[in-house]
PDB file of N, CA and C in Angstrom:
ATOM      1  N   PRO A 381      12.240 -13.741 -12.314  1.00 73.00           N
ATOM      2  CA  PRO A 381      11.567 -12.736 -11.137  1.00 73.00           C
ATOM      3  C   PRO A 381      10.106 -12.500 -10.837  1.00 73.00           C
ATOM      4  N   GLY A 382       9.846 -11.216 -11.382  1.00 95.00           N
ATOM      5  CA  GLY A 382       8.110 -11.378 -11.482  1.00 95.00           C
ATOM      6  C   GLY A 382       7.994  -9.822 -10.674  1.00 95.00           C
ATOM      7  N   ASN A 383       6.599  -9.743 -10.458  1.00 95.00           N
ATOM      8  CA  ASN A 383       5.853  -8.644  -9.403  1.00 95.00           C
ATOM      9  C   ASN A 383       4.841  -8.415  -8.508  1.00 95.00           C
ATOM     10  N   SER A 384       4.826  -8.127  -8.066  1.00 95.00           N
ATOM     11  CA  SER A 384       3.722  -8.169  -7.333  1.00 95.00           C
ATOM     12  C   SER A 384       2.763  -6.729  -7.385  1.00 95.00           C
ATOM     13  N   GLU A 385       1.748  -6.425  -8.129  1.00 95.00           N
ATOM     14  CA  GLU A 385       1.244  -5.773  -7.911  1.00 95.00           C
ATOM     15  C   GLU A 385       0.156  -5.195  -6.964  1.00 95.00           C
ATOM     16  N   LEU A 386      -0.148  -3.792  -7.825  1.00 95.00           N
ATOM     17  CA  LEU A 386      -1.033  -3.009  -5.971  1.00 95.00           C
ATOM     18  C   LEU A 386      -2.143  -2.107  -7.170  1.00 95.00           C
ATOM     19  N   GLY A 387      -3.454  -2.429  -6.910  1.00 94.00           N
ATOM     20  CA  GLY A 387      -4.384  -1.543  -7.830  1.00 94.00           C
ATOM     21  C   GLY A 387      -4.357  -0.750  -6.287  1.00 94.00           C
ATOM     22  N   PHE A 388      -4.244   0.205  -6.578  1.00 93.00           N
ATOM     23  CA  PHE A 388      -4.073   1.419  -6.324  1.00 93.00           C
ATOM     24  C   PHE A 388      -5.724   1.777  -6.632  1.00 93.00           C
ATOM     25  N   ASN A 389      -6.009   1.745  -7.859  1.00 93.00           N
ATOM     26  CA  ASN A 389      -7.406   2.570  -7.772  1.00 93.00           C
ATOM     27  C   ASN A 389      -8.333   1.453  -7.265  1.00 93.00           C
ATOM     28  N   ASN A 390      -8.731   0.338  -7.138  1.00 94.00           N
ATOM     29  CA  ASN A 390      -9.413  -0.444  -6.168  1.00 94.00           C
ATOM     30  C   ASN A 390      -9.450   0.165  -4.603  1.00 94.00           C
ATOM     31  N   TYR A 391      -7.839   0.656  -4.126  1.00 93.00           N
ATOM     32  CA  TYR A 391      -8.002   1.197  -2.448  1.00 93.00           C
ATOM     33  C   TYR A 391      -8.619   2.083  -2.134  1.00 93.00           C
ATOM     34  N   ARG A 392      -9.427   2.391  -3.152  1.00 91.00           N
ATOM     35  CA  ARG A 392     -10.162   4.161  -3.678  1.00 91.00           C
ATOM     36  C   ARG A 392     -11.047   3.295  -3.003  1.00 91.00           C
ATOM     37  N   SER A 393     -11.851   2.211  -3.121  1.00 92.00           N
ATOM     38  CA  SER A 393     -12.910   1.786  -2.828  1.00 92.00           C
ATOM     39  C   SER A 393     -13.135   2.105  -1.381  1.00 92.00           C
ATOM     40  N   HIS A 394     -12.392   1.496  -0.299  1.00 93.00           N
ATOM     41  CA  HIS A 394     -12.230   1.312   0.474  1.00 93.00           C
ATOM     42  C   HIS A 394     -11.686   1.896   1.449  1.00 93.00           C
ATOM     43  N   PRO A 395     -13.234   2.883   1.868  1.00 95.00           N
ATOM     44  CA  PRO A 395     -12.535   4.025   3.669  1.00 95.00           C
ATOM     45  C   PRO A 395     -11.371   3.294   4.282  1.00 95.00           C
ATOM     46  N   PRO A 396     -10.339   3.285   5.320  1.00 96.00           N
ATOM     47  CA  PRO A 396     -10.052   4.935   4.919  1.00 96.00           C
ATOM     48  C   PRO A 396      -8.805   5.462   3.180  1.00 96.00           C
ATOM     49  N   PHE A 397      -8.950   4.900   2.777  1.00 95.00           N
ATOM     50  CA  PHE A 397      -8.194   4.376   1.069  1.00 95.00           C
ATOM     51  C   PHE A 397      -8.679   5.098   0.435  1.00 95.00           C
ATOM     52  N   ASP A 398     -10.354   5.850   0.713  1.00 95.00           N
ATOM     53  CA  ASP A 398     -11.074   6.227  -0.394  1.00 95.00           C
ATOM     54  C   ASP A 398      -9.615   8.230  -0.074  1.00 95.00           C
ATOM     55  N   ASP A 399      -9.548   8.459   0.467  1.00 95.00           N
ATOM     56  CA  ASP A 399      -9.351   9.440   0.987  1.00 95.00           C
ATOM     57  C   ASP A 399      -7.532   9.339   0.406  1.00 95.00           C
ATOM     58  N   SER A 400      -7.098  10.689  -0.559  1.00 93.00           N
ATOM     59  CA  SER A 400      -6.124  10.514  -1.159  1.00 93.00           C
ATOM     60  C   SER A 400      -4.419  10.508  -0.210  1.00 93.00           C
ATOM     61  N   ALA A 401      -5.358  11.330   0.614  1.00 95.00           N
ATOM     62  CA  ALA A 401      -3.786  10.600   1.533  1.00 95.00           C
ATOM     63  C   ALA A 401      -3.576  10.007   1.917  1.00 95.00           C
ATOM     64  N   MET A 402      -4.450   9.542   2.205  1.00 96.00           N
ATOM     65  CA  MET A 402      -4.062   7.979   3.109  1.00 96.00           C
ATOM     66  C   MET A 402      -3.026   7.171   2.124  1.00 96.00           C
ATOM     67  N   ARG A 403      -3.745   6.757   1.130  1.00 95.00           N
ATOM     68  CA  ARG A 403      -3.137   6.068  -0.485  1.00 95.00           C
ATOM     69  C   ARG A 403      -1.419   6.761  -0.288  1.00 95.00           C
ATOM     70  N   ARG A 404      -1.853   8.148  -0.079  1.00 96.00           N
ATOM     71  CA  ARG A 404      -0.032   8.541  -0.084  1.00 96.00           C
ATOM     72  C   ARG A 404       0.705   8.334   1.246  1.00 96.00           C
ATOM     73  N   GLN A 405       0.432   7.898   2.358  1.00 97.00           N
ATOM     74  CA  GLN A 405       0.258   7.485   3.465  1.00 97.00           C
ATOM     75  C   GLN A 405       1.926   5.787   3.023  1.00 97.00           C
ATOM     76  N   LEU A 406       0.551   5.354   2.133  1.00 97.00           N
ATOM     77  CA  LEU A 406       0.943   3.342   1.581  1.00 97.00           C
ATOM     78  C   LEU A 406       1.571   3.514   1.088  1.00 97.00           C
ATOM     79  N   MET A 407       1.745   4.991  -0.416  1.00 97.00           N
ATOM     80  CA  MET A 407       3.097   4.743  -1.351  1.00 97.00           C
ATOM     81  C   MET A 407       4.183   5.099  -0.128  1.00 97.00           C
ATOM     82  N   GLY A 408       4.511   5.990   0.703  1.00 97.00           N
ATOM     83  CA  GLY A 408       5.739   6.560   1.245  1.00 97.00           C
ATOM     84  C   GLY A 408       5.876   5.046   2.605  1.00 97.00           C
ATOM     85  N   ARG A 409       5.235   4.617   3.099  1.00 97.00           N
ATOM     86  CA  ARG A 409       5.412   3.093   3.428  1.00 97.00           C
ATOM     87  C   ARG A 409       6.377   2.250   2.618  1.00 97.00           C
ATOM     88  N   LEU A 410       5.031   2.678   1.514  1.00 97.00           N
ATOM     89  CA  LEU A 410       5.915   1.459   0.367  1.00 97.00           C
ATOM     90  C   LEU A 410       6.995   1.926  -0.270  1.00 97.00           C
ATOM     91  N   ASN A 411       7.237   3.412  -0.012  1.00 97.00           N
ATOM     92  CA  ASN A 411       8.526   4.261  -0.722  1.00 97.00           C
ATOM     93  C   ASN A 411       9.925   3.620   0.062  1.00 97.00           C
ATOM     94  N   ASN A 412       9.257   3.374   0.554  1.00 97.00           N
ATOM     95  CA  ASN A 412      10.408   3.378   2.296  1.00 97.00           C
ATOM     96  C   ASN A 412      10.868   2.138   1.955  1.00 97.00           C
ATOM     97  N   ILE A 413      10.525   1.379   1.352  1.00 97.00           N
ATOM     98  CA  ILE A 413      12.096  -0.142   1.230  1.00 97.00           C
ATOM     99  C   ILE A 413      12.630  -0.162  -0.258  1.00 97.00           C
ATOM    100  N   PRO A 414      14.145  -0.259   0.104  1.00 94.00           N
ATOM    101  CA  PRO A 414      15.091   0.120  -0.609  1.00 94.00           C
ATOM    102  C   PRO A 414      14.207  -0.770  -2.041  1.00 94.00           C
ATOM    103  N   GLY A 415      14.432  -0.915  -3.195  1.00 93.00           N
ATOM    104  CA  GLY A 415      14.109  -0.931  -4.284  1.00 93.00           C
ATOM    105  C   GLY A 415      12.547  -0.750  -4.145  1.00 93.00           C
ATOM    106  N   VAL A 416      11.766  -0.155  -3.691  1.00 96.00           N
ATOM    107  CA  VAL A 416      10.079  -0.280  -4.895  1.00 96.00           C
ATOM    108  C   VAL A 416      10.095   1.307  -4.242  1.00 96.00           C
ATOM    109  N   SER A 417       9.304   1.962  -5.792  1.00 95.00           N
ATOM    110  CA  SER A 417       9.157   2.965  -6.415  1.00 95.00           C
ATOM    111  C   SER A 417       7.508   2.832  -6.357  1.00 95.00           C
ATOM    112  N   VAL A 418       6.485   3.281  -6.312  1.00 95.00           N
ATOM    113  CA  VAL A 418       5.335   4.027  -6.248  1.00 95.00           C
ATOM    114  C   VAL A 418       5.385   5.840  -6.373  1.00 95.00           C
ATOM    115  N   SER A 419       4.920   6.171  -7.745  1.00 94.00           N
ATOM    116  CA  SER A 419       4.990   6.736  -8.634  1.00 94.00           C
ATOM    117  C   SER A 419       4.130   7.864  -8.125  1.00 94.00           C
ATOM    118  N   ASP A 420       3.521   9.289  -7.135  1.00 93.00           N
ATOM    119  CA  ASP A 420       3.088  10.166  -7.738  1.00 93.00           C
ATOM    120  C   ASP A 420       1.750   9.247  -8.294  1.00 93.00           C
ATOM    121  N   GLU A 421       1.575   9.552  -9.521  1.00 92.00           N
ATOM    122  CA  GLU A 421       0.545   9.232 -10.885  1.00 92.00           C
ATOM    123  C   GLU A 421      -0.095   8.191 -10.295  1.00 92.00           C
ATOM    124  N   ARG A 422       0.678   6.814  -9.761  1.00 92.00           N
ATOM    125  CA  ARG A 422       0.318   5.146  -9.543  1.00 92.00           C
ATOM    126  C   ARG A 422      -0.821   5.411  -8.285  1.00 92.00           C
ATOM    127  N   ILE A 423      -1.246   6.195  -7.665  1.00 89.00           N
ATOM    128  CA  ILE A 423      -1.756   6.130  -6.763  1.00 89.00           C
ATOM    129  C   ILE A 423      -3.443   5.919  -6.860  1.00 89.00           C
ATOM    130  N   GLU A 424      -3.693   6.597  -7.810  1.00 92.00           N
ATOM    131  CA  GLU A 424      -4.716   6.480  -9.373  1.00 92.00           C
ATOM    132  C   GLU A 424      -4.795   5.043  -9.997  1.00 92.00           C
ATOM    133  N   THR A 425      -4.259   3.898  -9.597  1.00 94.00           N
ATOM    134  CA  THR A 425      -4.463   3.040 -11.050  1.00 94.00           C
ATOM    135  C   THR A 425      -3.553   2.087  -9.998  1.00 94.00           C
ATOM    136  N   TRP A 426      -3.132   1.207 -11.567  1.00 94.00           N
ATOM    137  CA  TRP A 426      -2.414   0.073 -10.958  1.00 94.00           C
ATOM    138  C   TRP A 426      -0.695  -0.005 -10.873  1.00 94.00           C
ATOM    139  N   THR A 427      -0.134  -0.302  -9.805  1.00 94.00           N
ATOM    140  CA  THR A 427       1.855   0.251 -10.256  1.00 94.00           C
ATOM    141  C   THR A 427       2.010  -2.013  -9.866  1.00 94.00           C
ATOM    142  N   ASN A 428       3.370  -1.874 -10.034  1.00 94.00           N
ATOM    143  CA  ASN A 428       3.876  -3.345 -10.326  1.00 94.00           C
ATOM    144  C   ASN A 428       5.239  -3.019  -8.600  1.00 94.00           C
ATOM    145  N   VAL A 429       5.510  -4.346  -8.145  1.00 95.00           N
ATOM    146  CA  VAL A 429       6.656  -4.131  -6.987  1.00 95.00           C
ATOM    147  C   VAL A 429       7.458  -4.834  -7.332  1.00 95.00           C
ATOM    148  N   PRO A 430       8.501  -4.890  -7.974  1.00 95.00           N
ATOM    149  CA  PRO A 430       9.958  -6.172  -8.407  1.00 95.00           C
ATOM    150  C   PRO A 430       9.777  -6.709  -7.512  1.00 95.00           C
ATOM    151  N   LEU A 431       9.763  -8.288  -7.254  1.00 96.00           N
ATOM    152  CA  LEU A 431       9.009  -9.310  -6.310  1.00 96.00           C
ATOM    153  C   LEU A 431      10.775  -8.956  -5.701  1.00 96.00           C
ATOM    154  N   THR A 432      12.036  -8.671  -6.716  1.00 96.00           N
ATOM    155  CA  THR A 432      13.404  -8.744  -6.421  1.00 96.00           C
ATOM    156  C   THR A 432      14.389  -7.484  -5.051  1.00 96.00           C
ATOM    157  N   ALA A 433      12.672  -6.890  -5.620  1.00 96.00           N
ATOM    158  CA  ALA A 433      12.988  -5.376  -4.558  1.00 96.00           C
ATOM    159  C   ALA A 433      12.649  -6.214  -2.857  1.00 96.00           C
ATOM    160  N   LEU A 434      11.904  -7.189  -2.622  1.00 96.00           N
ATOM    161  CA  LEU A 434      12.105  -7.960  -2.011  1.00 96.00           C
ATOM    162  C   LEU A 434      12.802  -8.666  -0.776  1.00 96.00           C
ATOM    163  N   SER A 435      13.542  -9.358  -1.692  1.00 95.00           N
ATOM    164  CA  SER A 435      14.786 -10.624  -1.852  1.00 95.00           C
ATOM    165  C   SER A 435      15.057 -10.219  -0.151  1.00 95.00           C
ATOM    166  N   GLU A 436      15.273  -9.230   0.146  1.00 95.00           N
ATOM    167  CA  GLU A 436      16.791  -8.494   1.644  1.00 95.00           C
ATOM    168  C   GLU A 436      15.419  -9.417   2.766  1.00 95.00           C
ATOM    169  N   ALA A 437      15.324  -9.945   3.537  1.00 96.00           N
ATOM    170  CA  ALA A 437      15.112 -10.176   4.835  1.00 96.00           C
ATOM    171  C   ALA A 437      14.173  -8.571   5.374  1.00 96.00           C
ATOM    172  N   ASP A 438      14.813  -8.355   5.188  1.00 97.00           N
ATOM    173  CA  ASP A 438      14.630  -6.451   6.139  1.00 97.00           C
ATOM    174  C   ASP A 438      13.300  -6.146   5.010  1.00 97.00           C
ATOM    175  N   ALA A 439      13.178  -6.057   3.510  1.00 97.00           N
ATOM    176  CA  ALA A 439      12.730  -5.451   2.613  1.00 97.00           C
ATOM    177  C   ALA A 439      11.054  -6.104   3.228  1.00 97.00           C
ATOM    178  N   LEU A 440      11.610  -7.829   2.909  1.00 96.00           N
ATOM    179  CA  LEU A 440      10.504  -8.551   2.975  1.00 96.00           C
ATOM    180  C   LEU A 440       9.159  -8.200   4.430  1.00 96.00           C
ATOM    181  N   THR A 441       9.977  -7.633   5.757  1.00 97.00           N
ATOM    182  CA  THR A 441       9.776  -7.634   6.290  1.00 97.00           C
ATOM    183  C   THR A 441       8.811  -6.336   6.494  1.00 97.00           C
ATOM    184  N   ARG A 442       9.469  -5.630   5.516  1.00 97.00           N
ATOM    185  CA  ARG A 442       8.933  -4.304   5.689  1.00 97.00           C
ATOM    186  C   ARG A 442       7.769  -3.427   4.753  1.00 97.00           C
ATOM    187  N   PHE A 443       8.048  -4.556   4.230  1.00 97.00           N
ATOM    188  CA  PHE A 443       6.660  -4.734   2.681  1.00 97.00           C
ATOM    189  C   PHE A 443       5.150  -5.347   3.231  1.00 97.00           C
ATOM    190  N   PHE A 444       5.375  -6.908   4.441  1.00 97.00           N
ATOM    191  CA  PHE A 444       5.110  -8.170   5.341  1.00 97.00           C
ATOM    192  C   PHE A 444       4.482  -5.705   6.151  1.00 97.00           C
ATOM    193  N   GLN A 445       5.269  -5.201   6.965  1.00 98.00           N
ATOM    194  CA  GLN A 445       4.369  -4.197   7.894  1.00 98.00           C
ATOM    195  C   GLN A 445       3.345  -3.341   6.767  1.00 98.00           C
ATOM    196  N   THR A 446       4.278  -2.671   5.343  1.00 98.00           N
ATOM    197  CA  THR A 446       3.483  -2.052   5.658  1.00 98.00           C
ATOM    198  C   THR A 446       1.774  -2.443   5.549  1.00 98.00           C
ATOM    199  N   TRP A 447       1.107  -3.671   4.860  1.00 97.00           N
ATOM    200  CA  TRP A 447      -0.281  -4.966   4.585  1.00 97.00           C
ATOM    201  C   TRP A 447      -0.686  -5.028   5.805  1.00 97.00           C
ATOM    202  N   GLU A 448       0.675  -4.778   7.288  1.00 98.00           N
ATOM    203  CA  GLU A 448      -0.300  -5.147   7.955  1.00 98.00           C
ATOM    204  C   GLU A 448      -1.007  -3.749   8.716  1.00 98.00           C
ATOM    205  N   TRP A 449       0.431  -3.013   8.198  1.00 98.00           N
ATOM    206  CA  TRP A 449      -0.452  -1.157   8.373  1.00 98.00           C
ATOM    207  C   TRP A 449      -2.686  -1.016   7.620  1.00 98.00           C
ATOM    208  N   TYR A 450      -1.576  -1.544   6.518  1.00 97.00           N
ATOM    209  CA  TYR A 450      -3.227  -1.601   5.556  1.00 97.00           C
ATOM    210  C   TYR A 450      -4.255  -1.782   6.632  1.00 97.00           C
ATOM    211  N   MET A 451      -4.177  -3.739   6.610  1.00 97.00           N
ATOM    212  CA  MET A 451      -5.688  -3.701   7.334  1.00 97.00           C
ATOM    213  C   MET A 451      -5.679  -3.168   9.201  1.00 97.00           C
ATOM    214  N   ASP A 452      -4.888  -2.839   9.472  1.00 97.00           N
ATOM    215  CA  ASP A 452      -5.282  -1.444  10.476  1.00 97.00           C
ATOM    216  C   ASP A 452      -6.223  -0.669   9.682  1.00 97.00           C
ATOM    217  N   GLN A 453      -5.807  -0.180   9.608  1.00 97.00           N
ATOM    218  CA  GLN A 453      -5.985   1.426   8.795  1.00 97.00           C
ATOM    219  C   GLN A 453      -7.858   0.387   8.393  1.00 97.00           C
ATOM    220  N   LEU A 454      -7.814  -0.630   7.137  1.00 96.00           N
ATOM    221  CA  LEU A 454      -9.450  -0.351   7.014  1.00 96.00           C
ATOM    222  C   LEU A 454      -9.988  -1.187   8.377  1.00 96.00           C
ATOM    223  N   ARG A 455      -9.387  -2.028   9.224  1.00 95.00           N
ATOM    224  CA  ARG A 455     -10.288  -2.305  10.976  1.00 95.00           C
ATOM    225  C   ARG A 455     -10.803  -1.547  11.158  1.00 95.00           C
ATOM    226  N   GLN A 456     -10.048  -0.074  11.428  1.00 94.00           N
ATOM    227  CA  GLN A 456     -10.486   0.926  12.426  1.00 94.00           C
ATOM    228  C   GLN A 456     -11.566   1.702  11.352  1.00 94.00           C
ATOM    229  N   SER A 457     -10.819   2.354  10.810  1.00 93.00           N
ATOM    230  CA  SER A 457     -11.596   2.920   9.809  1.00 93.00           C
ATOM    231  C   SER A 457     -12.959   1.631   9.643  1.00 93.00           C
ATOM    232  N   ALA A 458     -13.503   0.829   9.975  1.00 89.00           N
ATOM    233  CA  ALA A 458     -14.912  -0.319   9.846  1.00 89.00           C
ATOM    234  C   ALA A 458     -15.438  -0.027  10.939  1.00 89.00           C
ATOM    235  N   THR A 459     -14.310  -0.234  12.036  1.00 88.00           N
ATOM    236  CA  THR A 459     -15.047   0.311  13.765  1.00 88.00           C
ATOM    237  C   THR A 459     -15.316   1.288  13.695  1.00 88.00           C
ATOM    238  N   HIS A 460     -15.241   2.303  12.929  1.00 79.00           N
ATOM    239  CA  HIS A 460     -15.858   3.944  13.476  1.00 79.00           C
ATOM    240  C   HIS A 460     -16.803   4.452  12.688  1.00 79.00           C
ATOM    241  N   GLN A 461     -17.193   3.358  11.502  1.00 67.00           N
ATOM    242  CA  GLN A 461     -18.858   3.925  10.741  1.00 67.00           C
ATOM    243  C   GLN A 461     -19.933   3.691  10.947  1.00 67.00           C
ATOM    244  N   PRO A 462     -20.438   4.791  11.189  1.00 62.00           N
ATOM    245  CA  PRO A 462     -21.780   4.662  11.204  1.00 62.00           C
ATOM    246  C   PRO A 462     -23.124   3.676  11.360  1.00 62.00           C
TER     247      PRO A 462
END
């Protein structure tokens, strides 16, 4: 099987994810994927998503959509920096 490692602690250094509310939004999007469970305390550290949770096409699509959203947020934040 295996896992996808998510470094929420690293996301803190990249606006807008330096704001815990944005990391919580990311966590919520991930937790909406069946089989994925990121606990509140993990938004400050590392967590793992079991690859078996992404074996269904819908789950994998939602996982990729979550990361597309993440990248969109980073791009939007970069264009609004002074």
